[in-house]
Amino acid sequence: MSSPSRTAPEPSDPTVPAAPTVPIAPSVPIAPGVPAAPGVPAAPGVPAAPGVPAAPGVPAAPGVPAAPGVPADEADPETAAPETAAPDALGPGGGAAVGRTAGELAAVAQRQAAALIAPPAPVRLGDVVPAPERVEPDTTADYLLPADAVIRVSADPAALAVGEQLAALLRPATGYPLPVTDTVGATPTGGIALQLTDDADLGAEGYRLAVTTGGVRIRARTATGLFHAVQTLRQLLPPAVESGTPVAERWVLPGGSILDRPRYPHRGAMLDVSRHFFPVADVLRLIDHLARYKLNRLHLHLTDDQGWRIAVDSWPRLAVVGGATEVGGGPGGHYTRADYRRIVAYAAARHVTVIPEVDLPGHTNAALVAYPELAPDHTAPPPYTGTEVGFSYVDPANERTYDFVADVLGELATLTPGQWLHIGGDEAFKVPADVYARFVERVQRIVAGLGKTVVGWHQIAPAAHVDGRILQWWGTSGDDPVTADAVRRGARLVLSPGNHAYLDMKYAPDTPIGHDWAGLIDVPRAYDWDPGDHLAGVPAEAVLGIEAPLWTESVTTRAEVEFMLFPRLPAIAELAWSPRSRHDWADFRQRLAGHGPRWTAAGIAYHRAPEVPWPAQPPVPVPRSAPSDRSTTPSAQN
Ligand code: TNX
């Protein structure tokens, strides 16, 4: 068995030490222990000198009033940016400096330095991404998490696991012990309560969250609902909560209540691990990203022309030979069965289901390299390290092909507790349409025989319906009569419109990696479509949800994956989770902006999309997972 070709730090699994994180603004007092100059607001995160108001947009130190006219919870993140927060210009051209005393200049300099590391305004209850269904702020009910807070959870193993996850999320940055107990009473007792209830309104994934001055109470019908609520709670704390080491911060949660339920049951992302192989640690970290934004499906594109990435005991050469390279000629790699099980278990613990894909009958050059008997001419092609598509296929006329399919899908089914097996089906250009349809129908029956539900790219539409089948639509026009007809015959859809949801498309012409065949996808474009009426002739009820695929012909490292995901993945997540009534670009861009510092703290090198009013970012280097030989690396843009 080969091992992953690259190594990288583990993701932020509560059970695994976090990847190195970057301390962010609140942990960086500009003059530790030195009170601000008289009349000068204190640095963010630094208690103001007695009798001195806190900086605008910065919560006042206990007992100190907030800056006049700036309620702590209403400051606009845009006005916290250094350009506007520090209007006093110094130096050449800075007319305001003329005629000032040295003391005044020092004060201005200190204010400017503070603004440079300014955190965003305090988090408001409505700042959550994806937007909750209903938010009712109560600015009189903020809750300051005390150092001795206890997490109280219903006595249920799955709920307790969520309580432990919450504690593990909060302990590093707060430094608080946060013990978890299995007693949750009906009346608030301080701390954070996670309670299972039989409130039918909440469905399988919904939750209620209430913040009062006495504590936080979360209610859900399921551990999954509690888990989603924990992700919301995490976002309600200051961005420094993402720090891997203790930070001096006031851990205030904004008061009020939230009712939240998902719009769609299927909310996913796909990672292509074939074109470039990504080690297990990268996949686990991706699962963390999904969970953060309440996405619940991880589709792994495990096989393609350039590499076969999953060990199959009955056909061992698939992974060992077929997985030995990748686009550009690198060493590739594959997941052992143990690796794959680890990914599945890590995902399950985060309420994410893995959907494995074996792409058939096309996109199979790597399989043919390993087993030439499956090729129409029984001849092994050379390993493929380019990026063309549509040239390869396993022979539909050969019975051995169906043994191969049954063995591979059979092993994958035993490794995959989730309900779905994805059979690909895209771009088999060299297989005649009728032969292709019969092949797909046979493979669909194999999947059904394994007790799983079949998923395929929308090219499988012409094949006969099989119970439960799901088409993943990746068109770009919104008009696809063949897919609409398959829906009339019973298929349901997951939408991945290439021109809105394809995360391998460039953001802008100068994006250093990615494609543009489906157009450029900036953040507004990722956000501005409605899955409910996207495809003509398809009723809203036929749409199970949406998925954002990341193809990796040009994406080679974890940092590059994250650069393409952030900030578009949260836009897709909001379309998948939030009710349409909450869809509002102007509001979304403001809420999204507040996540930049969180990503920085978590070591995510995101694309600072110009459409989003990001708060100032401290000039710290962002760690990269692996060295890249590219001259234009994404993180260079940040
Ligand atoms: C189309 S979308 C493909 C992939 C490529 C992708 C690049 C689909 C089902 N097939 O094979 O990687 O375009 O954007």
XYZ file of C-alpha atoms and ligand atoms in Angstrom:
652
model
C 0.000 0.000 0.000
C 1.375 3.362 -0.837
C 1.104 6.142 1.632
C -0.143 9.636 0.910
C 2.242 11.595 -1.196
C 2.207 14.663 1.018
C 2.092 15.177 4.690
C 0.349 18.017 6.441
C -0.661 18.949 9.952
C -3.846 17.457 11.322
C -7.016 19.523 11.093
C -8.777 21.101 14.006
C -10.269 17.912 15.323
C -11.051 18.277 18.987
C -9.405 14.917 19.460
C -6.363 15.937 17.446
C -4.085 18.864 18.138
C -5.107 21.814 15.995
C -3.089 22.985 13.026
C -0.907 25.916 13.921
C -3.070 28.968 14.143
C -2.300 32.602 13.809
C -2.985 34.732 16.836
C -5.328 37.486 15.861
C -5.939 40.993 16.888
C -7.459 40.655 20.339
C -4.518 38.565 21.490
C -2.076 41.277 20.410
C -2.294 44.170 22.814
C -0.238 47.040 21.415
C 1.217 48.017 24.744
C 0.695 45.245 27.236
C -0.034 46.557 30.656
C 0.151 50.178 29.537
C -3.103 52.059 29.826
C -4.107 54.181 26.856
C -3.064 57.813 26.866
C -5.598 60.131 28.451
C -8.398 60.833 26.049
C -7.276 58.081 23.674
C -9.438 55.017 23.234
C -7.766 51.816 24.359
C -6.436 49.332 21.874
C -8.914 46.652 20.899
C -9.020 43.852 23.373
C -7.132 45.956 25.912
C -9.169 47.256 28.801
C -9.519 51.002 28.579
C -7.853 53.148 31.192
C -10.213 53.966 34.030
C -12.670 56.583 32.937
C -11.658 56.306 29.272
C -14.253 55.084 26.787
C -13.428 51.981 24.766
C -12.603 52.344 21.085
C -15.647 52.593 18.836
C -16.887 49.168 17.951
C -14.920 47.558 20.753
C -16.770 46.258 23.763
C -16.036 48.404 26.763
C -14.060 46.936 29.586
C -16.240 45.912 32.506
C -17.580 48.972 34.207
C -16.449 51.277 31.407
C -19.047 52.871 29.118
C -18.859 52.223 25.393
C -17.807 55.088 23.149
C -20.538 57.703 23.024
C -23.154 57.071 20.390
C -21.803 53.638 19.476
C -23.852 50.912 21.091
C -21.503 47.969 21.382
C -23.742 45.774 19.260
C -24.544 48.198 16.464
C -21.176 49.239 15.173
C -20.772 48.725 11.431
C -17.797 46.506 10.565
C -17.041 48.777 7.634
C -16.443 51.737 9.907
C -14.011 49.660 11.938
C -11.631 49.448 8.964
C -8.417 51.379 9.511
C -9.052 53.840 6.701
C -12.107 55.200 8.480
C -11.328 54.378 12.083
C -8.082 56.356 11.981
C -8.704 59.438 9.868
C -5.748 61.329 11.368
C -3.114 61.226 8.670
C 0.542 61.381 9.622
C 3.660 62.080 7.627
C 3.986 63.452 4.112
C 0.713 64.715 2.801
C -0.908 64.197 6.162
C -2.056 67.728 6.734
C -3.709 66.813 9.996
C -0.271 66.310 11.546
C 0.719 69.921 11.038
C 0.936 71.926 14.238
C 0.388 69.056 16.627
C 2.321 68.477 19.797
C 4.499 65.438 20.178
C 1.970 64.047 22.640
C -0.863 64.456 20.165
C 1.168 62.825 17.410
C 1.974 59.919 19.694
C -1.701 59.550 20.480
C -2.604 59.569 16.798
C 0.111 57.032 16.065
C -1.192 54.804 18.808
C -4.730 55.100 17.461
C -3.542 54.213 13.986
C -1.587 51.242 15.268
C -4.663 50.092 17.142
C -6.780 50.455 14.017
C -4.307 48.391 12.036
C -4.975 45.441 14.287
C -8.606 46.337 14.871
C -10.915 43.381 15.238
C -14.289 43.610 13.583
C -17.164 45.105 15.533
C -18.705 42.907 18.212
C -20.627 40.003 16.834
C -24.351 40.516 16.517
C -26.922 37.759 16.812
C -27.841 38.243 13.165
C -24.289 37.819 11.864
C -24.497 34.058 11.405
C -23.672 32.334 8.085
C -25.717 30.608 6.781
C -28.459 32.991 7.873
C -30.768 31.366 10.422
C -34.456 31.158 9.664
C -35.431 33.546 12.464
C -33.302 35.826 14.645
C -34.659 37.954 17.502
C -31.875 39.990 19.099
C -32.187 41.264 22.650
C -29.383 43.720 23.238
C -30.123 43.768 26.951
C -29.437 40.049 27.276
C -25.781 39.569 26.277
C -24.071 36.750 28.131
C -20.480 36.896 29.296
C -19.143 33.357 29.405
C -17.499 32.987 32.792
C -14.284 31.076 33.372
C -16.166 28.537 35.482
C -18.943 27.893 32.940
C -20.275 24.359 32.733
C -21.675 22.667 29.629
C -24.808 20.757 30.613
C -26.138 18.154 28.195
C -29.103 15.784 28.030
C -28.065 12.332 29.168
C -27.753 10.859 25.684
C -24.473 9.578 24.206
C -24.793 11.429 20.880
C -25.799 14.669 22.593
C -22.947 14.320 25.078
C -20.552 13.867 22.172
C -21.735 17.244 20.842
C -21.195 18.751 24.297
C -17.635 17.444 24.279
C -17.122 18.864 20.790
C -18.331 22.251 21.996
C -15.964 22.133 24.937
C -13.103 21.123 22.662
C -13.894 24.046 20.353
C -13.935 26.596 23.156
C -11.170 25.392 25.460
C -8.095 26.329 23.384
C -8.932 30.023 22.942
C -10.714 30.627 26.248
C -8.381 28.557 28.364
C -11.465 27.673 30.449
C -11.927 24.131 31.735
C -15.580 23.913 30.562
C -16.530 20.606 32.158
C -19.330 18.670 30.444
C -22.042 17.113 32.614
C -25.039 14.985 31.712
C -27.563 16.918 33.756
C -29.654 19.551 32.080
C -32.503 20.997 34.091
C -35.623 22.748 32.857
C -34.605 26.070 34.365
C -31.519 27.997 33.273
C -28.574 27.343 35.520
C -25.867 29.373 33.839
C -23.270 28.101 31.409
C -24.364 26.420 28.212
C -27.169 23.867 28.082
C -27.617 21.442 25.171
C -30.995 19.826 25.461
C -32.789 17.199 23.401
C -36.503 17.963 23.125
C -39.359 16.471 21.133
C -40.263 19.765 19.475
C -41.560 18.445 16.135
C -41.155 21.869 14.496
C -37.413 21.483 14.528
C -37.263 18.498 12.172
C -34.182 16.319 11.927
C -31.632 19.118 11.877
C -33.206 22.259 13.354
C -32.499 23.909 16.680
C -33.437 26.774 18.941
C -30.789 28.838 20.649
C -31.467 31.374 23.373
C -28.877 33.687 24.893
C -29.875 35.442 28.113
C -27.803 37.168 30.740
C -27.983 33.893 32.676
C -26.572 31.596 30.017
C -27.137 29.865 26.696
C -29.786 27.262 26.076
C -29.886 25.147 22.941
C -32.695 22.777 22.100
C -32.963 20.278 19.250
C -34.694 17.000 18.501
C -31.455 15.334 17.451
C -27.759 15.454 18.148
C -27.401 16.753 14.582
C -29.549 19.757 15.487
C -27.437 20.357 18.588
C -24.300 20.110 16.459
C -25.533 22.748 14.020
C -26.443 24.979 16.964
C -22.910 24.614 18.296
C -21.590 25.912 14.960
C -23.882 28.915 15.354
C -22.727 29.475 18.920
C -19.122 29.366 17.755
C -19.854 32.150 15.274
C -21.510 34.255 17.964
C -18.289 34.435 19.964
C -15.516 36.847 18.979
C -13.293 35.672 16.088
C -10.496 34.977 18.541
C -12.436 31.851 19.510
C -10.709 30.249 16.518
C -7.310 30.704 18.120
C -5.509 27.525 19.058
C -3.970 29.150 22.128
C -5.511 31.154 24.982
C -6.477 34.716 24.123
C -7.309 37.599 26.480
C -10.840 38.320 25.295
C -14.253 39.007 26.755
C -16.204 35.950 25.624
C -19.514 37.712 25.129
C -22.442 36.160 23.285
C -25.081 38.554 21.906
C -28.451 38.205 23.615
C -31.647 37.011 21.982
C -33.044 33.919 20.342
C -32.643 31.985 17.103
C -34.899 29.448 15.425
C -33.147 27.620 12.638
C -33.903 24.781 10.208
C -32.396 23.858 6.827
C -34.102 24.540 3.519
C -32.624 21.424 1.864
C -31.603 18.028 3.225
C -28.665 17.683 0.802
C -25.992 20.342 1.329
C -22.663 19.316 -0.045
C -19.258 19.876 -1.480
C -17.136 17.629 -3.668
C -13.386 17.168 -3.664
C -11.677 15.652 -6.699
C -8.835 13.628 -5.191
C -7.999 11.999 -8.510
C -6.544 14.837 -10.565
C -4.419 15.712 -7.553
C -4.275 13.500 -4.523
C -4.914 15.025 -1.120
C -3.788 13.280 2.065
C -6.261 12.215 4.726
C -5.449 15.212 6.935
C -6.520 17.595 4.159
C -9.826 15.785 3.747
C -10.471 15.886 7.497
C -9.831 19.592 7.526
C -12.245 20.021 4.627
C -14.864 18.173 6.681
C -14.318 20.723 9.453
C -14.997 23.498 6.935
C -18.197 21.824 5.788
C -19.412 21.353 9.345
C -18.713 24.984 10.185
C -21.228 26.050 7.532
C -23.809 23.316 8.236
C -23.027 21.342 5.086
C -23.776 17.668 5.544
C -22.475 15.773 2.486
C -18.910 15.248 1.339
C -18.738 13.801 -2.162
C -15.319 12.308 -2.892
C -14.477 11.954 -6.584
C -12.238 8.943 -5.995
C -11.410 7.818 -9.519
C -10.651 9.446 -12.825
C -8.244 9.186 -15.739
C -5.359 10.553 -13.722
C -5.585 8.369 -10.639
C -7.483 5.651 -8.770
C -7.482 6.689 -5.120
C -9.225 3.971 -3.121
C -7.819 0.543 -2.273
C -9.953 -2.325 -3.569
C -8.903 -5.688 -2.124
C -10.316 -7.750 -4.964
C -8.606 -5.614 -7.630
C -5.423 -4.512 -5.850
C -3.647 -3.010 -8.852
C -6.329 -0.298 -9.158
C -4.883 1.736 -6.299
C -1.280 0.546 -6.338
C -0.755 0.945 -10.089
C -3.685 3.170 -11.051
C -3.034 5.558 -8.155
C 0.671 6.034 -8.708
C 0.569 9.369 -10.467
C -1.531 12.527 -10.933
C -1.887 15.608 -13.140
C 1.556 16.985 -13.892
C 3.272 13.663 -13.147
C 3.477 13.876 -9.353
C 3.491 10.710 -7.247
C -0.271 10.566 -6.637
C -1.322 8.267 -3.816
C -4.419 6.503 -2.582
C -6.472 5.902 0.526
C -6.182 2.558 2.216
C -9.382 1.047 3.516
C -8.324 2.230 6.979
C -7.767 5.763 5.640
C -11.192 5.781 4.055
C -12.828 4.448 7.215
C -11.116 7.195 9.171
C -12.489 9.841 6.809
C -15.988 8.365 7.043
C -15.860 8.222 10.852
C -14.469 11.740 11.173
C -17.253 12.986 8.899
C -19.929 11.067 10.803
C -18.778 12.631 14.061
C -19.425 15.990 12.400
C -22.806 14.915 11.055
C -21.448 14.767 7.499
C -22.113 11.772 5.222
C -19.463 10.723 2.706
C -20.679 9.969 -0.825
C -17.988 8.055 -2.708
C -17.828 8.309 -6.488
C -16.380 5.781 -8.895
C -16.664 7.431 -12.289
C -17.976 4.987 -14.968
C -17.798 4.070 -17.805
C -15.624 7.027 -18.898
C -12.878 8.793 -16.948
C -11.309 5.365 -16.382
C -7.802 5.591 -17.843
C -6.222 4.845 -14.443
C -8.275 1.642 -14.124
C -7.231 0.582 -17.629
C -3.561 1.156 -16.822
C -3.993 -1.250 -13.894
C -6.267 -3.781 -15.650
C -5.922 -3.658 -19.456
C -8.431 -6.535 -19.729
C -11.155 -3.903 -19.126
C -10.088 -1.823 -22.123
C -11.915 -2.306 -25.422
C -8.616 -3.295 -27.087
C -7.260 -5.126 -24.003
C -4.167 -2.950 -24.181
C -2.837 -0.889 -21.292
C -2.782 2.827 -22.092
C 0.032 4.908 -20.632
C -0.700 6.631 -17.308
C -2.397 9.948 -18.001
C -1.109 13.130 -16.401
C -2.830 15.718 -18.602
C -6.211 17.414 -18.212
C -8.261 16.395 -21.254
C -11.502 14.481 -20.718
C -13.713 12.024 -22.584
C -11.168 9.689 -24.204
C -11.268 6.593 -21.955
C -13.899 3.962 -21.091
C -14.234 0.491 -19.678
C -15.661 -1.913 -22.236
C -19.461 -2.196 -21.820
C -19.480 -5.273 -24.079
C -17.176 -7.258 -21.794
C -18.793 -9.233 -18.925
C -15.586 -8.865 -16.946
C -16.369 -5.136 -16.741
C -19.489 -5.907 -14.700
C -17.498 -8.168 -12.351
C -15.158 -5.228 -11.851
C -18.034 -2.815 -11.218
C -19.792 -5.199 -8.807
C -16.591 -5.910 -6.873
C -15.537 -2.283 -6.607
C -18.970 -0.960 -5.650
C -19.508 -3.917 -3.327
C -16.346 -3.149 -1.375
C -17.146 0.544 -1.333
C -20.654 -0.181 -0.067
C -19.294 -2.158 2.879
C -16.923 0.689 3.742
C -19.616 3.355 3.415
C -22.376 3.554 6.009
C -24.080 6.360 4.076
C -26.990 5.674 1.783
C -25.468 6.829 -1.503
C -23.052 5.505 -4.124
C -22.123 7.863 -6.960
C -21.418 6.156 -10.283
C -20.213 9.186 -12.250
C -21.429 8.775 -15.809
C -20.106 12.046 -17.219
C -18.359 12.609 -20.533
C -18.227 9.042 -21.853
C -17.972 10.560 -25.311
C -16.733 7.410 -27.023
C -19.580 5.146 -25.901
C -22.649 5.182 -28.212
C -25.768 6.575 -26.493
C -27.784 3.349 -26.446
C -24.831 1.258 -25.215
C -24.177 3.892 -22.565
C -27.794 3.846 -21.334
C -27.825 0.031 -21.030
C -24.493 0.161 -19.159
C -25.820 2.749 -16.703
C -29.001 0.737 -16.148
C -26.931 -2.341 -15.283
C -24.746 -0.385 -12.893
C -27.835 1.172 -11.316
C -29.159 -2.352 -10.659
C -25.840 -3.329 -9.070
C -26.087 -0.337 -6.717
C -29.701 -1.164 -5.863
C -28.674 -4.752 -5.195
C -26.160 -3.470 -2.663
C -28.975 -1.701 -0.827
C -27.699 1.750 -1.775
C -29.226 4.701 -3.607
C -27.588 5.617 -6.885
C -26.306 9.098 -7.677
C -24.876 10.032 -11.076
C -23.955 13.113 -13.056
C -26.935 14.292 -15.081
C -25.635 12.505 -18.202
C -27.234 9.335 -16.773
C -30.676 10.954 -17.245
C -31.652 8.929 -20.355
C -31.264 5.604 -18.512
C -34.383 3.988 -17.029
C -35.461 5.134 -13.600
C -34.488 3.127 -10.556
C -35.987 3.726 -7.151
C -34.599 6.806 -5.421
C -32.096 7.744 -8.093
C -30.494 11.154 -7.884
C -29.020 13.153 -10.745
C -26.321 15.686 -10.045
C -26.897 18.456 -12.547
C -23.857 20.461 -13.601
C -25.190 22.315 -16.629
C -24.843 26.014 -17.189
C -28.033 27.053 -18.966
C -31.019 26.373 -16.703
C -32.748 24.558 -19.537
C -32.235 20.811 -19.859
C -35.252 18.883 -21.199
C -33.528 15.484 -20.874
C -32.897 16.000 -17.167
C -36.407 17.443 -16.702
C -37.794 14.303 -18.338
C -35.799 12.061 -15.970
C -37.316 14.036 -13.108
C -40.794 13.377 -14.503
C -39.866 9.678 -14.466
C -38.995 9.908 -10.761
C -35.419 11.173 -10.454
C -34.527 13.849 -7.947
C -31.829 16.440 -8.352
C -28.796 17.805 -6.624
C -27.870 21.071 -8.302
C -24.272 21.978 -9.080
C -24.669 24.563 -11.828
C -21.248 24.950 -13.413
C -21.596 28.717 -13.717
C -22.520 29.266 -10.048
C -21.371 26.341 -7.921
C -18.148 25.121 -9.559
C -15.422 26.033 -7.114
C -12.702 25.297 -9.658
C -13.777 28.291 -11.733
C -11.611 31.370 -11.324
C -12.962 34.274 -9.300
C -11.620 36.821 -11.770
C -9.401 36.806 -14.875
C -6.278 37.133 -12.746
C -7.061 34.291 -10.334
C -3.817 32.291 -10.413
C -5.457 28.846 -10.504
C -8.711 27.429 -11.808
C -10.695 27.200 -15.023
C -13.094 29.529 -16.781
C -15.007 27.239 -19.147
C -18.203 27.860 -17.135
C -17.385 31.530 -16.651
C -15.812 33.453 -13.819
C -17.481 32.923 -10.440
C -17.053 35.798 -8.039
C -18.870 35.760 -4.705
C -22.062 37.476 -5.954
C -22.290 34.943 -8.769
C -21.875 32.026 -6.347
C -24.661 33.547 -4.234
C -27.143 34.917 -6.742
C -29.223 32.000 -7.923
C -32.150 30.088 -6.530
C -32.030 26.290 -6.428
C -35.835 26.327 -6.135
C -36.466 27.493 -9.690
C -33.123 27.105 -11.396
C -33.955 24.382 -13.868
C -36.894 24.803 -16.247
C -39.596 22.159 -15.952
C -38.310 20.828 -12.629
C -40.655 21.306 -9.678
C -39.124 22.656 -6.475
C -39.962 19.402 -4.635
C -37.631 17.445 -6.935
C -34.607 19.409 -5.719
C -32.915 17.671 -2.804
C -30.298 20.327 -2.444
C -27.072 21.650 -3.853
C -23.431 20.736 -4.001
C -20.294 22.711 -4.834
C -17.684 20.592 -6.643
C -13.983 21.347 -6.508
C -12.184 19.770 -9.454
C -8.469 19.778 -8.958
C -6.703 19.802 -12.308
C -5.025 23.052 -11.217
C -5.482 22.801 -7.462
C -2.506 21.108 -5.847
C -2.328 21.901 -2.121
C -4.546 22.331 0.897
C -3.938 26.078 0.815
C -5.110 26.194 -2.785
C -8.209 24.172 -1.926
C -9.053 26.659 0.808
C -8.373 29.616 -1.451
C -10.945 28.314 -3.947
C -13.465 27.430 -1.189
C -13.327 30.617 0.825
C -15.370 32.734 0.539
C -17.564 30.917 -2.006
C -18.371 27.818 0.023
C -20.265 29.841 2.666
C -22.301 31.436 -0.154
C -23.320 27.999 -1.407
C -23.998 26.889 2.164
C -26.384 29.790 2.669
C -28.305 28.883 -0.496
C -28.573 25.311 0.739
C -29.497 26.025 4.353
C -31.286 29.357 4.671
C -34.897 30.013 3.735
C -35.244 31.991 0.522
C -36.753 34.831 2.544
C -33.304 35.414 4.109
C -31.553 35.641 0.727
C -30.065 39.116 0.547
C -26.688 39.887 -0.994
C -26.222 43.229 0.782
C -26.804 41.585 4.133
C -24.790 38.473 3.264
C -21.663 40.389 2.254
C -21.666 42.179 5.602
C -22.091 38.956 7.564
C -19.486 37.191 5.438
C -16.971 39.959 6.050
C -16.904 39.127 9.739
C -15.678 35.637 8.909
C -12.385 36.800 7.394
C -10.699 37.167 10.802
C -12.076 33.769 11.837
C -10.505 32.124 8.784
C -7.234 33.915 9.384
C -7.240 32.684 12.969
C -7.889 29.170 11.714
C -4.979 29.403 9.240
C -7.211 29.583 6.166
C -5.699 31.632 3.342
C -8.906 32.905 1.779
C -9.493 35.017 -1.314
C -10.100 38.599 -0.207
C -12.884 39.082 -2.692
C -13.289 42.775 -3.543
C -17.085 42.571 -3.254
C -16.888 41.893 0.483
C -16.080 44.614 3.065
C -13.462 42.639 4.952
C -12.242 44.157 8.186
C -8.579 45.042 8.415
C -6.308 42.066 8.626
C -3.195 42.073 10.771
C -0.072 41.733 8.622
C 0.846 38.242 9.742
C 2.029 35.409 7.530
C -0.570 32.752 6.875
C 0.786 29.244 7.324
C 0.804 27.059 4.259
C 0.260 23.334 4.450
C 2.800 22.309 1.894
C 5.424 23.997 -0.212
C 4.193 24.904 -3.647
C 6.359 25.204 -6.705
C 4.047 27.764 -8.245
C 5.381 31.195 -8.802
C 1.932 32.692 -8.196
C 0.580 31.147 -5.050
C -2.918 32.030 -3.854
C -1.766 33.029 -0.403
C 0.401 35.692 -1.988
C -2.826 37.571 -2.615
C -3.701 37.846 1.021
C -16.115 18.748 -16.144
S -18.361 18.332 -14.333
C -15.963 17.508 -15.540
C -14.721 17.181 -14.861
C -13.712 18.290 -14.963
C -14.403 19.614 -14.792
C -13.467 20.783 -14.766
C -18.067 16.874 -14.682
C -19.019 15.892 -14.233
N -16.964 16.593 -15.393
O -14.185 15.976 -15.368
O -12.771 18.097 -13.961
O -15.319 19.777 -15.840
O -14.144 21.956 -14.447
